[in-house]
CSV table of C-alpha atoms in Angstrom, one decimal:
chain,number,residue,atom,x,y,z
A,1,UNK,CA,71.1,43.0,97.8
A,2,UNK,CA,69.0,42.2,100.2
A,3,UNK,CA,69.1,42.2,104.3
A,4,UNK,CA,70.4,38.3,104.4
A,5,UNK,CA,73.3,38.8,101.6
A,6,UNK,CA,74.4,41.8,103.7
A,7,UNK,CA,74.4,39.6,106.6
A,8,UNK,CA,76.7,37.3,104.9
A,9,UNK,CA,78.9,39.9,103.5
A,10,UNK,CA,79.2,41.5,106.5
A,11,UNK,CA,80.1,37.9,108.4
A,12,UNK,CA,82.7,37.4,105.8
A,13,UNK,CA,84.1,41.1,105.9
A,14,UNK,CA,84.6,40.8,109.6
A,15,UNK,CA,86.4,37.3,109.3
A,16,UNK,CA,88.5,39.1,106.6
A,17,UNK,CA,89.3,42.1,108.5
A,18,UNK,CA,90.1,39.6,111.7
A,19,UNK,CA,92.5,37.9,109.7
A,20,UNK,CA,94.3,41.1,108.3
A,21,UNK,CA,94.4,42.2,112.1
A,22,UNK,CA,95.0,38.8,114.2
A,23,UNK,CA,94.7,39.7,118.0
A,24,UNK,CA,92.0,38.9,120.5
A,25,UNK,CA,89.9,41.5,120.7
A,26,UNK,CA,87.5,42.5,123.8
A,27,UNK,CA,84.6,41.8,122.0
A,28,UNK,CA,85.2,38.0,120.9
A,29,UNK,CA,84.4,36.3,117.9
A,30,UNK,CA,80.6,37.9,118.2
A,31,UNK,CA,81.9,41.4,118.6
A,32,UNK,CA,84.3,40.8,115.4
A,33,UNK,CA,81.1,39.5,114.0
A,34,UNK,CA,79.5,42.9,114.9
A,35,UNK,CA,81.5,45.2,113.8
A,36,UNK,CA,81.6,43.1,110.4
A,37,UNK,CA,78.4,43.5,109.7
A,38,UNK,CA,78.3,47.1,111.0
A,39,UNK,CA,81.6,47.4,108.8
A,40,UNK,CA,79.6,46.2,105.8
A,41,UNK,CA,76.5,48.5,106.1
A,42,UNK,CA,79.7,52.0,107.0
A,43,UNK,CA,81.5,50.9,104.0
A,44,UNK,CA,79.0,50.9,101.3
A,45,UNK,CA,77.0,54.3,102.4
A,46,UNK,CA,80.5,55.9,102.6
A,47,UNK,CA,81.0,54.0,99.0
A,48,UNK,CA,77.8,55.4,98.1
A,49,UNK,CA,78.4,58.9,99.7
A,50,UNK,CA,81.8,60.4,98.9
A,51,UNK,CA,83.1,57.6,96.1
A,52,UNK,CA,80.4,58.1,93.6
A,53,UNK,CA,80.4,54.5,93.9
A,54,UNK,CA,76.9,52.8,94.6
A,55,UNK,CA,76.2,49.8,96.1
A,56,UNK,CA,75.6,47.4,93.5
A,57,UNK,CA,72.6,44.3,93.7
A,58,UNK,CA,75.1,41.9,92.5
A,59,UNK,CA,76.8,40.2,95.6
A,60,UNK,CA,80.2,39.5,94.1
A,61,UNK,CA,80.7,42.9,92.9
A,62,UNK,CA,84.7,43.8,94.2
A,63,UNK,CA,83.8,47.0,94.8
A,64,UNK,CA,80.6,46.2,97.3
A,65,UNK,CA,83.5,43.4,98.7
A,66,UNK,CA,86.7,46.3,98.7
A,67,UNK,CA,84.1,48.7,100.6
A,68,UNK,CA,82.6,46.4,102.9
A,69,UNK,CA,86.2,45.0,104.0
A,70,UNK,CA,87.8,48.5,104.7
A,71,UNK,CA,84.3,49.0,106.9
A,72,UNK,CA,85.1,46.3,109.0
A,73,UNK,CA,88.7,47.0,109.0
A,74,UNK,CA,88.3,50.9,110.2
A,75,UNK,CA,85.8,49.5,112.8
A,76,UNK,CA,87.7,47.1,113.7
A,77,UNK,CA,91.1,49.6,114.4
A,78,UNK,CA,88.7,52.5,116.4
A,79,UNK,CA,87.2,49.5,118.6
A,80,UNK,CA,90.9,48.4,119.8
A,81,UNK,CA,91.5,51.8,119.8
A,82,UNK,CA,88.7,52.4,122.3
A,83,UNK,CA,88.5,49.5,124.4
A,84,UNK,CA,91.8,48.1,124.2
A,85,UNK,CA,93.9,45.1,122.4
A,86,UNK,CA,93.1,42.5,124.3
A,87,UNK,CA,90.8,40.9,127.2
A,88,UNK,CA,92.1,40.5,130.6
């Protein structure tokens, strides 16, 4: 896949893992969209790493989307973790 579909992926991965974890988050909608994309790119090396489980080039492969969605997700929990639950 290349730069853009990880982009996207990572875009939908952070709306995903914002929906599983409604809340407003420091960050705002561009920090969820951060840490989607950065939950993308974490998810598939760790996929890659310890799963045995590459990254496919096929952008709806369930695995790539499974991976990419917990990324965003762990992300998501240590950055209300650190920085709190909501804005003041």
């Amino acid at each position: 896949m290349g730069v853009i579909a990880w982009l996207v992926l990572g875009l939908l991965a952070g709306a995903t893992a914002k929906a599983v974890l409604p809340g407003r988050d420091p960050g705002g909608l561009i920090g969820t969209t951060v840490i989607g994309v950065a939950g993308a790119f974490l998810g598939g090396w760790l996929s890659s790493q310890f799963l045995d489980r590459p990254v496919q080039r096929e952008f709806f492969d369930a695995a790539t989307w499974g991976s990419a969605i917990v990324g965003a997700l762990v992300l998501l929990i240590g950055y209300r973790v650190l920085f709190g639950n909501s804005r003041s």
